[in-house]
Short mmCIF file of C-alpha atoms in Angstrom, two decimals:
data_model
loop_
_atom_site.label_atom_id
_atom_site.label_comp_id
_atom_site.label_asym_id
_atom_site.label_seq_id
_atom_site.Cartn_x
_atom_site.Cartn_y
_atom_site.Cartn_z
CA MET A 1 13.07 91.48 -85.23
CA ALA A 2 15.85 89.28 -83.83
CA SER A 3 17.90 87.36 -86.49
CA SER A 4 17.08 84.05 -84.44
CA THR A 5 16.07 83.00 -80.50
CA GLY A 6 19.54 83.00 -79.05
CA ALA A 7 18.51 86.39 -77.55
CA LEU A 8 14.96 85.01 -76.29
CA VAL A 9 15.77 81.81 -74.45
CA SER A 10 18.48 80.34 -71.56
CA ILE A 11 19.04 78.30 -68.84
CA ASP A 12 17.05 79.65 -66.89
CA ARG A 13 14.06 78.48 -69.28
CA VAL A 14 15.19 74.51 -68.11
CA HIS A 15 15.53 75.16 -64.39
CA ALA A 16 12.63 76.91 -64.05
CA ALA A 17 10.90 73.58 -65.61
CA ARG A 18 12.78 70.78 -63.17
CA ASP A 19 11.12 73.67 -61.06
CA VAL A 20 7.76 73.00 -61.67
CA ALA A 21 7.86 69.66 -62.41
CA ALA A 22 9.64 68.81 -59.63
CA GLY A 23 6.92 70.97 -57.44
CA LEU A 24 4.50 68.59 -59.37
CA GLY A 25 6.42 65.39 -58.80
CA VAL A 26 6.65 64.90 -61.70
CA ASP A 27 11.09 62.63 -62.30
CA VAL A 28 11.65 63.52 -65.46
CA LEU A 29 10.89 66.19 -69.19
CA VAL A 30 11.25 63.98 -71.85
CA LEU A 31 11.04 67.14 -74.91
CA THR A 32 11.55 65.71 -77.95
CA PRO A 33 11.15 68.58 -81.12
CA GLY A 34 8.49 70.79 -81.51
CA SER A 35 8.07 74.17 -80.11
CA ASP A 36 7.99 73.08 -76.18
CA LEU A 37 11.94 71.71 -76.65
CA ARG A 38 12.48 74.90 -78.81
CA TYR A 39 10.90 77.14 -75.85
CA LEU A 40 13.20 76.04 -73.66
CA CYS A 41 16.41 75.94 -74.69
CA GLY A 42 16.18 77.37 -78.33
CA TYR A 43 16.85 73.80 -80.79
CA ASP A 44 14.58 74.44 -83.13
CA ALA A 45 15.05 69.42 -83.80
CA HIS A 46 13.39 67.87 -87.19
CA ALA A 47 11.27 65.97 -85.96
CA MET A 48 12.14 62.02 -87.82
CA GLU A 49 12.19 58.58 -86.36
CA ARG A 50 15.81 59.25 -85.01
CA LEU A 51 15.01 60.23 -81.45
CA THR A 52 15.96 63.94 -79.48
CA ALA A 53 15.29 64.71 -76.44
CA LEU A 54 15.48 67.12 -73.84
CA VAL A 55 15.78 65.25 -70.59
CA VAL A 56 14.87 67.71 -67.13
CA PRO A 57 15.92 64.76 -64.66
CA ARG A 58 14.02 66.36 -61.10
CA SER A 59 17.05 66.21 -59.55
CA GLY A 60 21.32 65.80 -61.17
CA GLU A 61 22.07 67.82 -64.49
CA PRO A 62 20.30 68.33 -67.31
CA LEU A 63 21.07 67.19 -71.29
CA LEU A 64 20.22 67.13 -75.14
CA VAL A 65 20.49 62.94 -76.05
CA VAL A 66 20.74 63.69 -80.25
CA PRO A 67 21.65 61.40 -82.81
CA ARG A 68 25.37 61.92 -83.78
CA LEU A 69 24.59 63.15 -87.63
CA GLU A 70 22.92 66.71 -86.39
CA ALA A 71 24.88 67.32 -83.39
CA PRO A 72 26.95 70.14 -85.16
CA MET A 73 23.57 72.20 -85.50
CA VAL A 74 23.31 71.06 -81.19
CA GLY A 75 26.22 73.82 -81.71
CA ALA A 76 25.32 76.47 -83.84
CA SER A 77 22.02 76.88 -82.96
CA PRO A 78 20.88 78.80 -79.51
CA ALA A 79 21.31 75.99 -77.40
CA GLY A 80 24.97 75.35 -78.57
CA GLY A 81 25.77 78.42 -75.79
CA LEU A 82 23.37 77.31 -72.85
CA ASP A 83 26.22 75.29 -71.43
CA LEU A 84 23.49 71.89 -71.46
CA GLU A 85 25.22 68.70 -72.15
CA VAL A 86 24.72 66.86 -75.51
CA LEU A 87 24.71 63.50 -75.82
CA ALA A 88 25.26 61.97 -79.15
CA TRP A 89 23.88 58.90 -80.13
CA ASP A 90 25.27 56.37 -82.74
CA GLU A 91 23.34 54.88 -85.48
CA THR A 92 23.83 51.18 -84.53
CA ASP A 93 22.73 52.73 -80.40
CA ASP A 94 19.73 52.19 -78.86
CA ALA A 95 18.82 55.87 -78.45
CA PHE A 96 16.03 54.51 -75.81
CA ALA A 97 18.90 52.75 -73.24
CA VAL A 98 20.43 55.61 -74.46
CA LEU A 99 18.11 58.21 -72.36
CA ALA A 100 17.14 55.39 -69.66
CA ARG A 101 21.02 54.69 -68.55
CA GLU A 102 21.59 58.75 -68.56
CA VAL A 103 17.52 59.13 -66.19
CA GLY A 104 18.84 56.53 -63.76
CA ALA A 105 22.12 57.56 -63.64
CA ARG A 106 21.25 60.95 -62.26
CA LEU A 107 17.83 59.98 -60.62
CA GLY A 108 20.10 56.91 -58.58
CA THR A 109 16.86 55.66 -59.41
CA ALA A 110 13.31 54.63 -61.64
CA PRO A 111 11.87 57.31 -62.97
CA THR A 112 7.62 56.65 -61.53
CA ARG A 113 6.85 59.84 -63.47
CA VAL A 114 8.33 60.60 -66.41
CA ALA A 115 5.79 63.47 -68.79
CA VAL A 116 6.80 63.93 -72.18
CA GLY A 117 5.43 66.92 -74.46
CA ALA A 118 2.64 67.27 -75.46
CA ARG A 119 2.85 66.51 -79.52
CA THR A 120 5.84 63.85 -78.85
CA TRP A 121 5.12 61.31 -82.13
CA ALA A 122 3.96 58.48 -80.04
CA GLU A 123 6.43 55.41 -81.67
CA HIS A 124 9.08 57.76 -79.27
CA ALA A 125 6.06 57.90 -76.01
CA LEU A 126 6.15 54.50 -76.53
CA GLY A 127 9.68 53.90 -77.06
CA VAL A 128 10.00 56.06 -73.75
CA HIS A 129 7.83 53.92 -71.20
CA ARG A 130 8.80 50.62 -72.72
CA ALA A 131 13.05 51.63 -71.85
CA LEU A 132 11.80 53.16 -68.58
CA PRO A 133 9.83 49.74 -67.34
CA GLY A 134 7.34 50.99 -64.21
CA SER A 135 6.96 54.26 -64.78
CA ALA A 136 3.38 55.90 -66.24
CA LEU A 137 4.06 58.05 -68.24
CA GLU A 138 2.12 61.29 -68.01
CA LEU A 139 1.63 64.98 -70.62
CA ALA A 140 4.68 68.20 -69.50
CA THR A 141 1.81 70.29 -70.52
CA PRO A 142 1.19 70.84 -66.39
CA VAL A 143 4.52 72.07 -66.95
CA LEU A 144 4.75 74.46 -69.55
CA ASP A 145 1.33 75.68 -70.26
CA ARG A 146 2.73 77.12 -67.14
CA LEU A 147 6.44 78.18 -68.01
CA ARG A 148 5.13 79.34 -71.72
CA MET A 149 0.89 81.50 -70.87
CA VAL A 150 2.96 84.94 -69.40
CA LYS A 151 5.87 86.39 -71.48
CA THR A 152 8.02 88.03 -71.00
CA PRO A 153 8.69 91.89 -72.53
CA ALA A 154 11.40 89.61 -75.41
CA GLU A 155 8.77 87.86 -75.90
CA VAL A 156 6.11 90.08 -75.88
CA GLU A 157 8.00 92.79 -78.70
CA GLU A 158 8.46 89.72 -81.05
CA LEU A 159 5.12 88.67 -81.18
CA ALA A 160 4.58 92.85 -81.36
CA ALA A 161 6.72 93.19 -84.82
CA ALA A 162 4.75 90.15 -86.08
CA GLY A 163 1.44 92.05 -85.56
CA ALA A 164 3.01 94.65 -87.26
CA ALA A 165 4.25 92.22 -90.66
CA ILE A 166 0.60 90.69 -90.71
CA ASP A 167 -1.01 93.91 -89.68
CA ARG A 168 0.88 95.62 -93.07
CA VAL A 169 -0.08 93.11 -95.60
CA HIS A 170 -4.20 93.58 -93.57
CA ALA A 171 -3.63 96.75 -95.35
CA ARG A 172 -2.38 95.82 -99.12
CA MET A 173 -5.20 93.58 -99.58
CA GLY A 174 -7.18 96.34 -101.92
CA GLU A 175 -4.05 94.45 -104.00
CA TRP A 176 -5.55 91.13 -104.15
CA LEU A 177 -9.54 91.03 -103.55
CA ARG A 178 -10.98 91.89 -106.40
CA VAL A 179 -14.57 90.82 -107.83
CA GLY A 180 -14.03 87.82 -110.73
CA ARG A 181 -10.15 86.55 -108.64
CA THR A 182 -10.52 83.35 -106.68
CA GLU A 183 -10.06 82.32 -103.66
CA ALA A 184 -7.17 80.34 -104.37
CA GLU A 185 -5.29 83.46 -105.95
CA VAL A 186 -6.22 85.67 -103.43
CA GLY A 187 -4.44 83.26 -101.31
CA ALA A 188 -1.25 82.79 -103.29
CA ASP A 189 -1.17 86.01 -103.52
CA ILE A 190 -1.72 87.39 -99.50
CA ALA A 191 0.98 84.14 -98.45
CA ALA A 192 3.73 85.93 -100.83
CA ALA A 193 2.88 88.67 -99.52
CA ILE A 194 3.58 87.76 -95.58
CA LEU A 195 6.61 86.45 -96.88
CA ALA A 196 7.15 89.51 -97.76
CA GLU A 197 6.47 91.65 -95.16
CA GLY A 198 9.28 89.94 -92.80
CA HIS A 199 8.27 86.80 -92.17
CA VAL A 200 10.05 83.14 -93.06
CA GLY A 201 6.93 81.07 -93.43
CA VAL A 202 2.72 81.04 -94.07
CA ASP A 203 0.78 79.59 -91.54
CA PHE A 204 -2.21 79.42 -93.00
CA THR A 205 -4.40 81.95 -95.61
CA ILE A 206 -8.78 81.91 -94.82
CA VAL A 207 -9.81 83.42 -97.82
CA GLY A 208 -13.91 82.56 -96.93
CA SER A 209 -16.29 84.37 -99.22
CA GLY A 210 -20.12 84.41 -99.72
CA PRO A 211 -21.07 81.01 -97.68
CA ASN A 212 -17.53 80.18 -97.40
CA GLY A 213 -17.72 81.99 -95.26
CA ALA A 214 -19.93 81.09 -92.62
CA SER A 215 -17.51 78.08 -92.04
CA PRO A 216 -14.25 79.69 -89.38
CA HIS A 217 -11.69 77.17 -90.67
CA HIS A 218 -12.62 77.36 -94.72
CA GLU A 219 -9.16 77.91 -96.55
CA VAL A 220 -9.30 78.42 -100.00
CA SER A 221 -11.33 77.33 -102.60
CA ASP A 222 -12.27 78.12 -106.27
CA ARG A 223 -15.01 80.09 -106.25
CA VAL A 224 -14.59 83.42 -107.76
CA VAL A 225 -15.46 86.33 -105.59
CA GLU A 226 -18.67 88.45 -106.30
CA ALA A 227 -19.80 91.51 -106.55
CA GLY A 228 -21.26 92.39 -102.37
CA ASP A 229 -19.82 89.29 -101.30
CA VAL A 230 -18.75 89.35 -98.08
CA VAL A 231 -14.96 87.68 -97.08
CA VAL A 232 -13.51 86.74 -94.32
CA VAL A 233 -9.99 87.43 -94.28
CA ASP A 234 -7.68 84.59 -91.65
CA ILE A 235 -3.52 85.15 -91.90
CA GLY A 236 -0.86 84.33 -89.72
CA GLY A 237 2.77 83.50 -90.35
CA GLU A 238 5.99 82.03 -88.27
CA THR A 239 8.12 84.77 -88.11
CA ALA A 240 12.32 83.77 -87.36
CA THR A 241 12.51 83.99 -84.35
CA GLY A 242 9.55 81.63 -83.88
CA TYR A 243 6.52 83.45 -82.60
CA ARG A 244 3.57 83.54 -84.35
CA SER A 245 0.84 86.17 -85.85
CA ASP A 246 -2.78 86.07 -86.23
CA CYS A 247 -5.48 88.60 -87.47
CA THR A 248 -8.85 88.40 -88.55
CA ARG A 249 -10.80 91.05 -90.95
CA THR A 250 -13.69 90.94 -92.62
CA TYR A 251 -14.77 92.49 -96.07
CA ALA A 252 -17.47 93.60 -98.58
CA VAL A 253 -15.55 93.98 -101.67
CA GLY A 254 -17.64 95.80 -104.09
CA ARG A 255 -19.84 97.63 -103.19
CA GLU A 256 -21.67 98.84 -99.39
CA PRO A 257 -22.62 96.03 -97.92
CA ASP A 258 -26.76 96.03 -97.45
CA ALA A 259 -28.15 96.80 -93.88
CA ALA A 260 -28.98 93.99 -92.70
CA THR A 261 -25.41 92.58 -93.22
CA ALA A 262 -24.32 96.34 -91.98
CA ALA A 263 -26.47 95.93 -88.61
CA TRP A 264 -25.24 92.01 -87.06
CA TYR A 265 -21.57 93.32 -88.72
CA ALA A 266 -21.95 96.24 -85.68
CA VAL A 267 -23.09 93.26 -82.99
CA LEU A 268 -19.27 92.06 -84.00
CA GLN A 269 -17.73 94.56 -83.65
CA ASP A 270 -19.08 96.01 -80.61
CA ALA A 271 -18.86 92.40 -79.52
CA GLN A 272 -15.19 92.40 -80.53
CA GLU A 273 -14.90 95.39 -78.66
CA ALA A 274 -16.00 94.82 -75.60
CA ALA A 275 -13.93 91.41 -75.18
CA VAL A 276 -10.99 92.81 -75.89
CA ALA A 277 -11.49 96.44 -73.59
CA ALA A 278 -12.46 93.44 -70.33
CA VAL A 279 -8.73 92.33 -70.57
CA ARG A 280 -6.53 93.34 -66.78
CA PRO A 281 -5.33 90.67 -64.41
CA GLY A 282 -7.05 89.05 -62.03
CA VAL A 283 -10.72 88.32 -65.12
CA THR A 284 -10.58 85.28 -65.39
CA ALA A 285 -9.81 83.62 -69.28
CA GLU A 286 -14.23 82.26 -69.16
CA GLN A 287 -15.43 85.80 -68.31
CA VAL A 288 -13.05 86.78 -72.26
CA ASP A 289 -14.86 84.84 -72.77
CA ALA A 290 -18.36 86.06 -71.72
CA VAL A 291 -18.35 89.14 -72.29
CA ALA A 292 -18.26 89.10 -76.27
CA ARG A 293 -20.14 86.00 -76.19
CA ASP A 294 -23.42 88.24 -73.85
CA ARG A 295 -22.51 90.57 -76.22
CA ILE A 296 -24.12 88.15 -79.58
CA ALA A 297 -26.15 86.75 -77.87
CA GLY A 298 -28.70 89.80 -75.99
CA ALA A 299 -28.82 90.47 -79.43
CA GLY A 300 -30.32 87.41 -80.67
CA TRP A 301 -27.31 86.45 -82.27
CA GLY A 302 -25.82 83.49 -80.28
CA GLU A 303 -26.63 80.43 -81.82
CA HIS A 304 -24.47 81.80 -84.99
CA PHE A 305 -20.46 82.02 -82.66
CA ILE A 306 -19.94 79.09 -82.73
CA HIS A 307 -16.40 78.58 -81.07
CA ARG A 308 -14.74 79.92 -78.48
CA THR A 309 -14.17 83.60 -78.16
CA GLY A 310 -9.63 82.80 -78.39
CA HIS A 311 -6.14 81.26 -78.43
CA GLY A 312 -3.41 81.99 -76.12
CA ILE A 313 -0.19 82.39 -78.90
CA GLY A 314 3.28 82.32 -78.79
CA LEU A 315 5.55 79.07 -80.46
CA ASP A 316 2.27 78.03 -80.99
CA THR A 317 -0.20 79.54 -83.07
CA HIS A 318 -2.63 78.04 -80.96
CA GLU A 319 -1.39 77.12 -77.18
CA ALA A 320 -2.52 78.56 -73.46
CA PRO A 321 -4.09 80.05 -72.38
CA TYR A 322 -7.56 79.58 -73.96
CA ILE A 323 -10.56 82.18 -73.28
CA VAL A 324 -13.34 79.87 -73.78
CA ALA A 325 -16.25 79.01 -71.53
CA GLY A 326 -14.76 76.83 -68.10
CA ASN A 327 -11.38 78.30 -67.89
CA THR A 328 -11.48 79.91 -64.69
CA LEU A 329 -7.49 80.51 -64.11
CA PRO A 330 -7.25 84.43 -63.83
CA LEU A 331 -5.19 86.65 -66.08
CA GLU A 332 -2.27 87.64 -65.37
CA ALA A 333 0.54 89.98 -67.10
CA GLY A 334 2.10 89.54 -70.04
CA MET A 335 -1.16 86.04 -71.46
CA ALA A 336 -1.00 87.24 -74.69
CA PHE A 337 -4.05 85.51 -76.28
CA SER A 338 -6.19 86.54 -79.73
CA VAL A 339 -9.42 87.41 -79.31
CA GLU A 340 -11.91 87.12 -81.99
CA PRO A 341 -14.99 86.37 -81.99
CA GLY A 342 -17.52 85.67 -85.34
CA ILE A 343 -20.81 85.27 -87.15
CA TYR A 344 -21.43 82.94 -88.64
CA LEU A 345 -24.63 82.32 -90.97
CA ALA A 346 -24.50 78.89 -93.05
CA GLY A 347 -25.37 79.14 -96.60
CA ARG A 348 -25.13 83.41 -96.31
CA ALA A 349 -21.92 84.88 -95.14
CA GLY A 350 -19.80 85.17 -92.10
CA ALA A 351 -17.31 87.63 -90.35
CA ARG A 352 -14.72 87.83 -87.29
CA ILE A 353 -12.80 90.53 -86.51
CA GLU A 354 -9.16 89.01 -84.18
CA ASP A 355 -6.79 91.57 -82.60
CA ILE A 356 -3.85 89.37 -80.35
CA VAL A 357 -3.56 91.19 -76.70
CA VAL A 358 -1.55 92.04 -74.27
CA CYS A 359 -2.45 91.31 -70.89
CA THR A 360 -0.82 94.25 -68.55
CA ASP A 361 -0.24 94.84 -65.46
CA ASP A 362 -2.45 97.80 -65.50
CA GLY A 363 -5.27 95.91 -69.04
CA VAL A 364 -4.78 95.38 -71.41
CA ARG A 365 -2.28 96.24 -75.41
CA VAL A 366 -3.65 95.72 -78.31
CA LEU A 367 -0.73 94.41 -80.51
CA ASN A 368 -2.81 94.47 -84.19
CA ARG A 369 -3.61 97.65 -85.03
CA GLY A 370 -5.76 98.26 -88.28
CA PRO A 371 -9.87 98.81 -88.80
CA ARG A 372 -11.97 96.67 -87.67
CA GLU A 373 -15.59 97.97 -89.09
CA LEU A 374 -16.12 95.39 -92.10
CA VAL A 375 -14.36 97.58 -95.18
CA VAL A 376 -15.33 97.95 -98.04
CA LEU A 377 -13.34 96.92 -101.12
CA PRO A 378 -13.61 98.26 -104.82
CA GLY A 379 -14.24 95.81 -106.74
#
């Protein structure tokens, strides 16, 4: 796995964002620290009160506005190799006035439509708006989603490496998930293993045992794992290049599941496998969701499948495309997303099976390899 995003970014990404924005009638993109900024220029900037922003006008050259004390960090990042203008502002400057001056100089007029990143801090978004009076502020999401949804082959390989690393963690689950241990203890061991197996950061460790498995985003608690528990383990992290892993497996601890549990879990496994198999170019996101949902509903468990079937993944764990009813977006080769139906029985138990998949020219590539059946671990 690469050690930085340098091999993945180029100035072409910035120019592509400019072209898409111009096509949508947007005068200027202003992207502050976060995954959009990192995607376009490779700079993984620290979010803080001082303004850092990639400014991409529809005419003229883009520039990166940064606090002077952080300018050396830009040069040391992949952004430093992009021939991108860096404008460093001083502590006594009004950074928003500096930004507005440069936008006006490039456009030759005041912008009408200014698009900011979806996760821009409110104080930065409002500062940009005040500095560009008369402009309408909107989200840059339509621009960045169009670019980020379709992964390059290099990005797919980063996601594949992340998936292989998280598979190695799941393969070791029997070392930690045992009767008598708390969810929190198990989660701490998993978190350490996520780092040991090739990630640089832990994004989440969900260990939902017994009735806690019926809460999809439970995380961990002091509940002690008991013999016969069904346990949902949903884990993921960040790699050195910023690309993410996310994989869920469900385990039975201490003994084989009873016949009723085995029956509804078989329905879930069938639904997940069918939804994965449905992925191919031209199929819509909502059609993939419907495949999983119809299988589960047809077996009588529909009311217990309470979330969308999947989400895109890349530099964010959750990004477009979303695999959910109402999303008529046709899939394209290079789109990467989770397929993760679940069945949740309040007060009793739950189960989820999640793989990251990539739509290919002729079908689907599954990036996670671990077993999807209800794995029985010794107590």
